[in-house]
Tab-separated table of C-alpha atoms in Angstrom:
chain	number	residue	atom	x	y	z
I	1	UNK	CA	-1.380	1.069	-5.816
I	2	UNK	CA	-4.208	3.342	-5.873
I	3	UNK	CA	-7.120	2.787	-3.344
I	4	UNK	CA	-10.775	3.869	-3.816
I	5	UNK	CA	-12.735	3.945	-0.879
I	6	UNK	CA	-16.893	4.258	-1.297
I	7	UNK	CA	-19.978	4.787	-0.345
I	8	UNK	CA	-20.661	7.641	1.806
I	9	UNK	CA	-18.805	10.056	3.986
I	10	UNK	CA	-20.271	12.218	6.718
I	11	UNK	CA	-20.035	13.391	10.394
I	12	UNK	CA	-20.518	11.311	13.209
I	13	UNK	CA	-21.387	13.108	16.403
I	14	UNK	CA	-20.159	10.989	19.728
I	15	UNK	CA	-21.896	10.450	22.734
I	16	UNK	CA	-20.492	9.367	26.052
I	17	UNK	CA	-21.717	9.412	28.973
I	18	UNK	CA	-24.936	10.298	27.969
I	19	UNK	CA	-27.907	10.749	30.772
I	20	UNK	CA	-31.120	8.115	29.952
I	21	UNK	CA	-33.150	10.181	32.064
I	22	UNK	CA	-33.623	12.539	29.427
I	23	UNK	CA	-35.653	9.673	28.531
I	24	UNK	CA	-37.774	10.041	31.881
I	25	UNK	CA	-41.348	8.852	31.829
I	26	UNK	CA	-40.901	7.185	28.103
I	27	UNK	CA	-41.289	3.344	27.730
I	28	UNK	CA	-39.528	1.402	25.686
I	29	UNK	CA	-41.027	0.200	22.459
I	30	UNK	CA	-39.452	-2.374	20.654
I	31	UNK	CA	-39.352	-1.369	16.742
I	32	UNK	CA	-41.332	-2.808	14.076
I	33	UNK	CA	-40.567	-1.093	10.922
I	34	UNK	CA	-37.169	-0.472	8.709
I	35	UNK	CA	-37.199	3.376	10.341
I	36	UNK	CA	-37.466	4.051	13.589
I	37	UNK	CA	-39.846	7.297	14.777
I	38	UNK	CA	-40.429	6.840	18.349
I	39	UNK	CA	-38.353	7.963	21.152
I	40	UNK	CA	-39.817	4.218	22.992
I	41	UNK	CA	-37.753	2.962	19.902
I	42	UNK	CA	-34.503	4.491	21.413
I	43	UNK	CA	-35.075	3.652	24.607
I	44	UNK	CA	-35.276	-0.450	23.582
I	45	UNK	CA	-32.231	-0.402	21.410
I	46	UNK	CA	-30.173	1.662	23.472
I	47	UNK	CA	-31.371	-0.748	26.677
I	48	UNK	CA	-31.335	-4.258	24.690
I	49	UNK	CA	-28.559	-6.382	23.738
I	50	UNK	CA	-24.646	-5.020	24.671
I	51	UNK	CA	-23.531	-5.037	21.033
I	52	UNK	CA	-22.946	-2.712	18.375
I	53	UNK	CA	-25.888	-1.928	15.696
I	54	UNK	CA	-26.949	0.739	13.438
I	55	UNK	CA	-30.705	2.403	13.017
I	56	UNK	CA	-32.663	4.487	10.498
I	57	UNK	CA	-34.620	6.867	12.310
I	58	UNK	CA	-36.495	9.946	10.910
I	59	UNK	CA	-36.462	13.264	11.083
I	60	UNK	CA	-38.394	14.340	13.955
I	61	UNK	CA	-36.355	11.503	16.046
I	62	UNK	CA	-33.535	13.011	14.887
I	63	UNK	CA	-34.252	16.633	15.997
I	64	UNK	CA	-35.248	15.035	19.496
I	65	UNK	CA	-32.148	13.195	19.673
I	66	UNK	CA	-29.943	16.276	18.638
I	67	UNK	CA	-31.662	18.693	20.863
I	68	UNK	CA	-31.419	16.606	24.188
I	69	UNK	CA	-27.511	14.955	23.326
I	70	UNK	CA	-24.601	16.975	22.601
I	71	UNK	CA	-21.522	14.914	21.019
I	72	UNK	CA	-18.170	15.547	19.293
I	73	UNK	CA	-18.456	15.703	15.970
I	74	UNK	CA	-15.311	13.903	13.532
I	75	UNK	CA	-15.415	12.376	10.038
I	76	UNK	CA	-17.928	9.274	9.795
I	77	UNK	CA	-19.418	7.325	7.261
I	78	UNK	CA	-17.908	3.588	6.405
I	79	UNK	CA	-15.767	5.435	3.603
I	80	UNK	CA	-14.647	8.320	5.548
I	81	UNK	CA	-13.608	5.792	8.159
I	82	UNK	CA	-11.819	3.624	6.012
I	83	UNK	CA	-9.743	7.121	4.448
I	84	UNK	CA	-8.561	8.084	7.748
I	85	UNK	CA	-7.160	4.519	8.851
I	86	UNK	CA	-5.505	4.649	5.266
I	87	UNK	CA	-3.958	8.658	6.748
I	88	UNK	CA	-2.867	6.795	9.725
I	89	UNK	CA	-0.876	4.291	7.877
I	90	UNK	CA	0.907	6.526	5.571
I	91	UNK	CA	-1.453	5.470	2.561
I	92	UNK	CA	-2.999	7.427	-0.089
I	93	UNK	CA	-6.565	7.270	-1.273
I	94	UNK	CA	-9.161	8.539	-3.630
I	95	UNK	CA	-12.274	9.211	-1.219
I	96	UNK	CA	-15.993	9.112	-2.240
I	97	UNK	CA	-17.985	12.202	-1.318
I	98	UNK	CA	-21.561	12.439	-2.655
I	99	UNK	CA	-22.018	15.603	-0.699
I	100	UNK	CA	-18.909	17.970	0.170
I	101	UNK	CA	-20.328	20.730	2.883
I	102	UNK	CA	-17.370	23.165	4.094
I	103	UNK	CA	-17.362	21.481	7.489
I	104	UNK	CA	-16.829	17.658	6.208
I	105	UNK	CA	-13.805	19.069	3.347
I	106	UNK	CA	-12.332	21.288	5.779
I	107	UNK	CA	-11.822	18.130	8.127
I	108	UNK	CA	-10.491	15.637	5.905
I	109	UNK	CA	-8.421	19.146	4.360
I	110	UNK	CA	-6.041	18.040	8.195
I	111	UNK	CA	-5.283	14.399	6.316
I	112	UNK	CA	-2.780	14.437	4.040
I	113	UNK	CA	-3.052	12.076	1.267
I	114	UNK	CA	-6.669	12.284	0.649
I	115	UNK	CA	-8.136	13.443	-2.501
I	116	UNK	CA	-11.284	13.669	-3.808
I	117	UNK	CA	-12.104	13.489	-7.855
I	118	UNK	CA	-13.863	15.854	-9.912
I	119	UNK	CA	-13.695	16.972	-12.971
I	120	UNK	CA	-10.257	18.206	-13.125
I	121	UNK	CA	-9.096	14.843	-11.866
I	122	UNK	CA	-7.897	14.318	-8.522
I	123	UNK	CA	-7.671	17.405	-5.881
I	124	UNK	CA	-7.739	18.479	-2.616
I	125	UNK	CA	-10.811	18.558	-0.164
I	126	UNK	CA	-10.711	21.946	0.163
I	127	UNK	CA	-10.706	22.210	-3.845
I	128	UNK	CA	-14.065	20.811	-3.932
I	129	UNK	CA	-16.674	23.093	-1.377
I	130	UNK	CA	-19.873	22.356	-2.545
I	131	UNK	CA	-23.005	23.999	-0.931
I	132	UNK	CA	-24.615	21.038	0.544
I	133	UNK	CA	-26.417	19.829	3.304
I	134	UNK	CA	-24.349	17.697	6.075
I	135	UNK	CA	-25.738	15.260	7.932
I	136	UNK	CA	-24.557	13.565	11.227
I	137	UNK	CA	-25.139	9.981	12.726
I	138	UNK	CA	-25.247	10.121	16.220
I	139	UNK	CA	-23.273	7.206	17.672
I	140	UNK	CA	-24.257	6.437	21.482
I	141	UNK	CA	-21.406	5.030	22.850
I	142	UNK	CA	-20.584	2.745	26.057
I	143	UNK	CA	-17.258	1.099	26.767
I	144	UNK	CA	-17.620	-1.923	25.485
I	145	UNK	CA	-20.431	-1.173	22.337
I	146	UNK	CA	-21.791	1.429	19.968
I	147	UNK	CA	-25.771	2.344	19.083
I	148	UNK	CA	-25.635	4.534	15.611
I	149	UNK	CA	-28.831	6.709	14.989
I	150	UNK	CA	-29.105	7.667	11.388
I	151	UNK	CA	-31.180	10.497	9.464
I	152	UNK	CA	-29.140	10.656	6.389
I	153	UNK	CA	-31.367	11.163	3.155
I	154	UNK	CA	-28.822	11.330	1.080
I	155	UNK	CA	-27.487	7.809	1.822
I	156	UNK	CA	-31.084	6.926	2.098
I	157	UNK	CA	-31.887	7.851	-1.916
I	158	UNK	CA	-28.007	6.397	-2.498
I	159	UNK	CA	-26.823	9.549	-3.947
I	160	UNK	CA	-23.374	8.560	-6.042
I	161	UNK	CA	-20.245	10.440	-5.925
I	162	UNK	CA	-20.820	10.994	-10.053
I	163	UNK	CA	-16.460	12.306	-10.783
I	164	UNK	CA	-15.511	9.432	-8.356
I	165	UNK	CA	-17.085	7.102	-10.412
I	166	UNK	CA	-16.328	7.985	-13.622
I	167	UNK	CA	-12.564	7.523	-12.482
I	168	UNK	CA	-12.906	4.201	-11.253
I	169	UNK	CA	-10.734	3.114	-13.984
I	170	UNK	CA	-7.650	4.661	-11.992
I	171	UNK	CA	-8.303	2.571	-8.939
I	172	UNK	CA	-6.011	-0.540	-8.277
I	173	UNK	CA	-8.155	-1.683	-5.386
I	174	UNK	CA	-12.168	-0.691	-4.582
I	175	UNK	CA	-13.712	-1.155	-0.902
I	176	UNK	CA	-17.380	-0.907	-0.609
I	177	UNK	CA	-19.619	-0.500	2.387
I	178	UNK	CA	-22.817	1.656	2.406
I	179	UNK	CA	-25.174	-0.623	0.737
I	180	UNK	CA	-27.109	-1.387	4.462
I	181	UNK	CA	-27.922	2.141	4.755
I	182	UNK	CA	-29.583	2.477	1.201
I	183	UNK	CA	-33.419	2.093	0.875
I	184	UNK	CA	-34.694	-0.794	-0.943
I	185	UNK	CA	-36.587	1.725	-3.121
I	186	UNK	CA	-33.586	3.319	-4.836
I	187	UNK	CA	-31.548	-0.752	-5.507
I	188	UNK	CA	-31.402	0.301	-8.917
I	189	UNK	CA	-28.187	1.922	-7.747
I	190	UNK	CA	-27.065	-1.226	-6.831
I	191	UNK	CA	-27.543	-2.004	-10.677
I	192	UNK	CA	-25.723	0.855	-11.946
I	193	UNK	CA	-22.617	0.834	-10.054
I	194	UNK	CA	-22.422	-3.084	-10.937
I	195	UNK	CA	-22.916	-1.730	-14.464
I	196	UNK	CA	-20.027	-0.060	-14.062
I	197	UNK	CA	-17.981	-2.256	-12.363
I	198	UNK	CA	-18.306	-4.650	-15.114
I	199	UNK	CA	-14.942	-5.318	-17.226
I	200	UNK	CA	-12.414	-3.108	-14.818
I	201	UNK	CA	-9.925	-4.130	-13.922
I	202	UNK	CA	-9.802	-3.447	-9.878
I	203	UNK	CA	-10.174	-5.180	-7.165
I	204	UNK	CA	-13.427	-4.925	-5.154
I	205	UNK	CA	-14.008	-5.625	-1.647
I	206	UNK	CA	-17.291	-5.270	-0.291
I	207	UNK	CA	-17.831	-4.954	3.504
I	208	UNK	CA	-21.422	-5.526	4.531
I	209	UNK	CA	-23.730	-3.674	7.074
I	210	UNK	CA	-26.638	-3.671	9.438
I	211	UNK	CA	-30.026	-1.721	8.217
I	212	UNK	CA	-31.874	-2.163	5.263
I	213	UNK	CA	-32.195	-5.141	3.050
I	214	UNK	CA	-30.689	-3.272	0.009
I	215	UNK	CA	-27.576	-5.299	1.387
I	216	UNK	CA	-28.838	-8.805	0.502
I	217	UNK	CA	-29.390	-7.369	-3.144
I	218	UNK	CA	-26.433	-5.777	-3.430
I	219	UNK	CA	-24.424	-9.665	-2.414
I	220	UNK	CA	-26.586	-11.199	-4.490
I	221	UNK	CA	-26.235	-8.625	-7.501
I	222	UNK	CA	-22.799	-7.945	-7.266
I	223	UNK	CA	-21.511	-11.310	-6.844
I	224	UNK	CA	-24.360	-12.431	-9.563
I	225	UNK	CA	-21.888	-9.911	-12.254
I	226	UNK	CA	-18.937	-11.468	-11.118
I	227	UNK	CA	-17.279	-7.864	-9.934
I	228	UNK	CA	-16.488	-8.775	-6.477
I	229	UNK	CA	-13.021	-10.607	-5.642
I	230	UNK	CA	-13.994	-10.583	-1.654
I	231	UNK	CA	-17.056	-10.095	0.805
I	232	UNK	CA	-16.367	-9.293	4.515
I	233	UNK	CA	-19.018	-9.254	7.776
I	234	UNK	CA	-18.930	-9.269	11.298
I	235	UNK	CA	-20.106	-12.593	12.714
I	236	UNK	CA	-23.998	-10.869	12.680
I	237	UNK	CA	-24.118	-9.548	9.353
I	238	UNK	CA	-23.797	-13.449	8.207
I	239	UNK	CA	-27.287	-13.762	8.564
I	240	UNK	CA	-27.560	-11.720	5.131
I	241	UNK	CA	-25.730	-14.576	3.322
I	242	UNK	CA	-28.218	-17.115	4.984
I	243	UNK	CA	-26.568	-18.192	8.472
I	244	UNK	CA	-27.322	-17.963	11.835
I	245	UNK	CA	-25.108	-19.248	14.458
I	246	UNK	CA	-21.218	-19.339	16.025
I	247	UNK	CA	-19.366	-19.143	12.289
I	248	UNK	CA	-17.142	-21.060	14.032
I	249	UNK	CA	-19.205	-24.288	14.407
I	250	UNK	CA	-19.609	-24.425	10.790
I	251	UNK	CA	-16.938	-22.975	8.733
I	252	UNK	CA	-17.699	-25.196	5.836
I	253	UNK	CA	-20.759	-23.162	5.508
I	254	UNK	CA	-18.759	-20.160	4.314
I	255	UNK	CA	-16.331	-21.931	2.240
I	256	UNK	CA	-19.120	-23.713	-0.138
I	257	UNK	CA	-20.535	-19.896	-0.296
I	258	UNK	CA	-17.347	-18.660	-1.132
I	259	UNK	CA	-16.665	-21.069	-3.980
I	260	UNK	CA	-20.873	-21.017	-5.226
I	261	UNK	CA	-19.986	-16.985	-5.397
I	262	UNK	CA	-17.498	-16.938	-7.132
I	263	UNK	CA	-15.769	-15.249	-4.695
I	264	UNK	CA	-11.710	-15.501	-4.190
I	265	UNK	CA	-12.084	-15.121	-0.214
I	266	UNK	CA	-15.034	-14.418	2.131
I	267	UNK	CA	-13.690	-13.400	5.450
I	268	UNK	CA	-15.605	-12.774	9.104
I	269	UNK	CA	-14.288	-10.135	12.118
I	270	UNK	CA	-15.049	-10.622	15.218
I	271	UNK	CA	-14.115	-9.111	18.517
I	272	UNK	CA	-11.917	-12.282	18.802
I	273	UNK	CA	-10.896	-13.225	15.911
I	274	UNK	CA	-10.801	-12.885	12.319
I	275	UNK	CA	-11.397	-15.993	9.933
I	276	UNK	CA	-11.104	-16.370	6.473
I	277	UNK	CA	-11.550	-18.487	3.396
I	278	UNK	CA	-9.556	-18.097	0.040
I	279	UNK	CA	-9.088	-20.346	-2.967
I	280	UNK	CA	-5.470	-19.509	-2.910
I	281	UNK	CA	-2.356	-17.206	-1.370
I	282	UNK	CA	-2.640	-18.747	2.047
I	283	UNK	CA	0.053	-16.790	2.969
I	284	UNK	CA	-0.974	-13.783	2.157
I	285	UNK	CA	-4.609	-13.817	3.771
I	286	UNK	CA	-2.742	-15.266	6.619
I	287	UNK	CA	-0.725	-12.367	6.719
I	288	UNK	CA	-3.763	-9.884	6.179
I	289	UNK	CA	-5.598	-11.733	9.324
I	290	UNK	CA	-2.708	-10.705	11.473
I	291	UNK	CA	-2.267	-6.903	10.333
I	292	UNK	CA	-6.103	-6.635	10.557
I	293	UNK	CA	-6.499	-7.926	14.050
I	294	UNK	CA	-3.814	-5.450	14.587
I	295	UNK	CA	-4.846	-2.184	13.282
I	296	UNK	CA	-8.415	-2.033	15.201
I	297	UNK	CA	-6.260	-2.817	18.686
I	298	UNK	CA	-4.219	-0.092	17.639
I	299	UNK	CA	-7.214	2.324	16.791
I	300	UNK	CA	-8.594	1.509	20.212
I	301	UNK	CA	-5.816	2.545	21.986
I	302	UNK	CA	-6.522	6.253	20.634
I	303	UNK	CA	-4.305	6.175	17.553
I	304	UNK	CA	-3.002	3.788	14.737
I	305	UNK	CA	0.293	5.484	14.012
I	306	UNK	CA	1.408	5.622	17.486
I	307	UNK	CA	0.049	2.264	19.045
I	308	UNK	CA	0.624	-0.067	15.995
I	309	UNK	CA	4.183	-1.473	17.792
I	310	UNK	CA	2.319	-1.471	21.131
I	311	UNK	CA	-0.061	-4.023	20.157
I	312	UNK	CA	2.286	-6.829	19.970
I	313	UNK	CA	2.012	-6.668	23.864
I	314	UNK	CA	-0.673	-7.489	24.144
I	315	UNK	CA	-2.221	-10.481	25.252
I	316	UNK	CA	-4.642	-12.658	22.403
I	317	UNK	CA	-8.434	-14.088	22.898
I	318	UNK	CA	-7.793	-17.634	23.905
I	319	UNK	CA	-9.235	-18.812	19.960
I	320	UNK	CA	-6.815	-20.958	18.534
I	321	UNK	CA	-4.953	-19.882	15.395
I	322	UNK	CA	-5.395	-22.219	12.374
I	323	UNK	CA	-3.646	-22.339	9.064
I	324	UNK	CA	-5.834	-24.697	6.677
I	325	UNK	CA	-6.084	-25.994	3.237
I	326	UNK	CA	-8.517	-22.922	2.358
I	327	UNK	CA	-9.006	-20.959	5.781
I	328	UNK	CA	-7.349	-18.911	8.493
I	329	UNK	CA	-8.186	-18.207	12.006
I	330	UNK	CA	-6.507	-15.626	13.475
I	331	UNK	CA	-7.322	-14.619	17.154
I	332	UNK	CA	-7.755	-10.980	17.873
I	333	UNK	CA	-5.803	-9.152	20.741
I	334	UNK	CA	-6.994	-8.230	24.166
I	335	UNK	CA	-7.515	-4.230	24.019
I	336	UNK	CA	-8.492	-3.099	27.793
I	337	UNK	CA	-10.145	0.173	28.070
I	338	UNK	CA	-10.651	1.221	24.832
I	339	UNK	CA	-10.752	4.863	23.946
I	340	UNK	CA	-12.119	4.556	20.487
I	341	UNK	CA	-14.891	2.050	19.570
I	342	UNK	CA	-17.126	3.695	16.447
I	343	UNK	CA	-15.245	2.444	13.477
I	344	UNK	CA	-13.366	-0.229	14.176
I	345	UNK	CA	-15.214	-2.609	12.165
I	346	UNK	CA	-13.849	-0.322	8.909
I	347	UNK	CA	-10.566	-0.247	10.302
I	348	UNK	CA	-10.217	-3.698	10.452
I	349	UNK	CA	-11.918	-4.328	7.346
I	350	UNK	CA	-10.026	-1.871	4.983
I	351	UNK	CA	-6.295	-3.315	6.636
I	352	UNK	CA	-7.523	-6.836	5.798
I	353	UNK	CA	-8.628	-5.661	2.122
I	354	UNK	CA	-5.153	-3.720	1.753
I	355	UNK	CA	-3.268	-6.285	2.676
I	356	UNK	CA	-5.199	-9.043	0.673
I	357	UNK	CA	-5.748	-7.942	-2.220
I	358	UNK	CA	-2.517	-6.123	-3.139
């Protein structure tokens, strides 16, 4: 089975522990446009709301940002994320670069199994040093949450990975997630990679986002062309397929989407749980609820590989498991002091997709 995984790969730098009074004397402004440019912006996400979120900001936020916070920089992006939980598992995959800076290939050069297409076919990371720009997202991170800060033009403009593309007729299975960071101004993207989507013959996962509203086109347009076998969120990203509320107070809500979609399964992560709607294989989405709930817990622990077994340890969230006519509810495990939080959501999503759609 060959996996592609797409949009965008980058660096993410990490921040712990970071000091808010290099935010001394600025008040916090809560934002009012798509891109944040004021460090008052900063200070109201990063002091509102303990959950995880993602923001546009622009240059000259970034530069403030990156001179007054140092982090550790490691492979980011939703794709990059998704190819190293594959490396942890033992599973090869074809990896979507639209920009390939020394820094980025050399990295994902340490992860066996990786490749990267161009037009000699599939090759190493370190085959395919380009002299581009890299760009980092700075991810602010507490114990228990994540704030992303994002200056990334060339996810911005949706610059395509043009050889991974053209070799999407190699890929068994397709996951997706990007679309949230791409401006509404270049959707026609959205339109080409449907376009040539149309008529493959692999199976495509798309895994949505929070940021711009290029993600509410892309559901609409990509389910619209019938190229999309399943759709995943967390239980906020619902909101772009018109809910608001506890998913679990109306599950039939997802199910009629599902089915008006076209959709063979539509499934929702939580921090406690993961439920999901299918028109058929119980069984097997059943099974891809459990290994996805346990893949993150692993991941949180500090490494996949090594803490997969441990998991089974470990205590659930007191959600009751359900096995229904067209749904599963599978409760998520109990991970105390995590030691990895950015990425998770990919983790989870690309074990689910693996194990669901193979």
């Amino acid at each position: 089975m060959r996996i592609f995984v797409g949009l965008f790969t980058n660096l993410d730098s990490i921040i712990t522990d970071y000091d808010t009074k290099k935010f001394e004397g600025i008040e916090p402004v809560k934002p009012s446009k798509e891109i944040l440019s004021k460090p008052g912006e900063i200070v109201y996400v990063l002091e509102n709301e303990r959950k995880d979120c993602e923001c546009l900001i622009d240059k000259e936020l970034f530069e403030f940002l990156k001179g007054n916070f140092k982090g550790i920089r490691k492979i980011g992006g939703n794709a990059g994320n998704a190819a190293l939980v594959l490396n942890e598992l033992g599973i090869p995959c074809v990896l979507s670069c639209p920009l390939r800076p020394k820094s980025i290939m050399e990295m994902l050069s340490k992860h066996k199994g990786i490749e990267l297409a161009d037009k000699r076919g599939f090759v190493e990371p370190l085959e395919t040093i380009m002299d581009d720009p890299e760009f980092e997202h700075l991810s602010f991170e507490r114990k228990d949450h994540r704030k992303i800060f994002t200056f990334d033009p060339a996810s911005y403009e949706c610059r395509l990975d043009e050889h991974f593309w053209k070799n999407i007729n190699f890929a068994d299975m397709l996951w997706l997630c990007g679309f949230h960071l791409v401006s509404p101004t270049y959707r026609n993207k959205v339109d080409l990679i449907s376009d040539i989507l149309t008529g493959k013959k692999c199976k495509v996962h798309l895994e949505l986002g929070e940021g711009t509203e290029t993600i509410r086109y892309a559901i609409k347009k990509l389910t619209d062309e019938g190229v999309l076998n399943s759709l995943g969120m967390n239980e906020c990203e619902t909101k772009f397929i018109g809910f608001e509320g506890d998913p679990l107070e109306n599950p039939g809500f997802f199910s009629e989407f599902m089915k008006s979609s076209g959709l063979d399964r539509l499934t929702i992560h939580s921090i406690k749980y993961r439920l999901t709607f299918f028109r058929k294989d119980r069984e097997k989405n059943s099974k891809a609820g459990e290994y996805s709930v346990k893949v993150p817990a692993a991941k949180l622990f500090g490494g996949i590989r090594e803490n997969l077994e441990r998991v089974s340890k470990l205590d659930r969230y007191e959600v009751k498991k359900i096995e229904g006519k067209d749904s599963v509810l599978i409760p998520a495990y109990v991970t105390p002091e995590p030691k990895v939080i950015t990425g998770i959501g990919d983790a989870s999503s690309i074990a689910d997709a693996l194990a669901a759609l193979k």
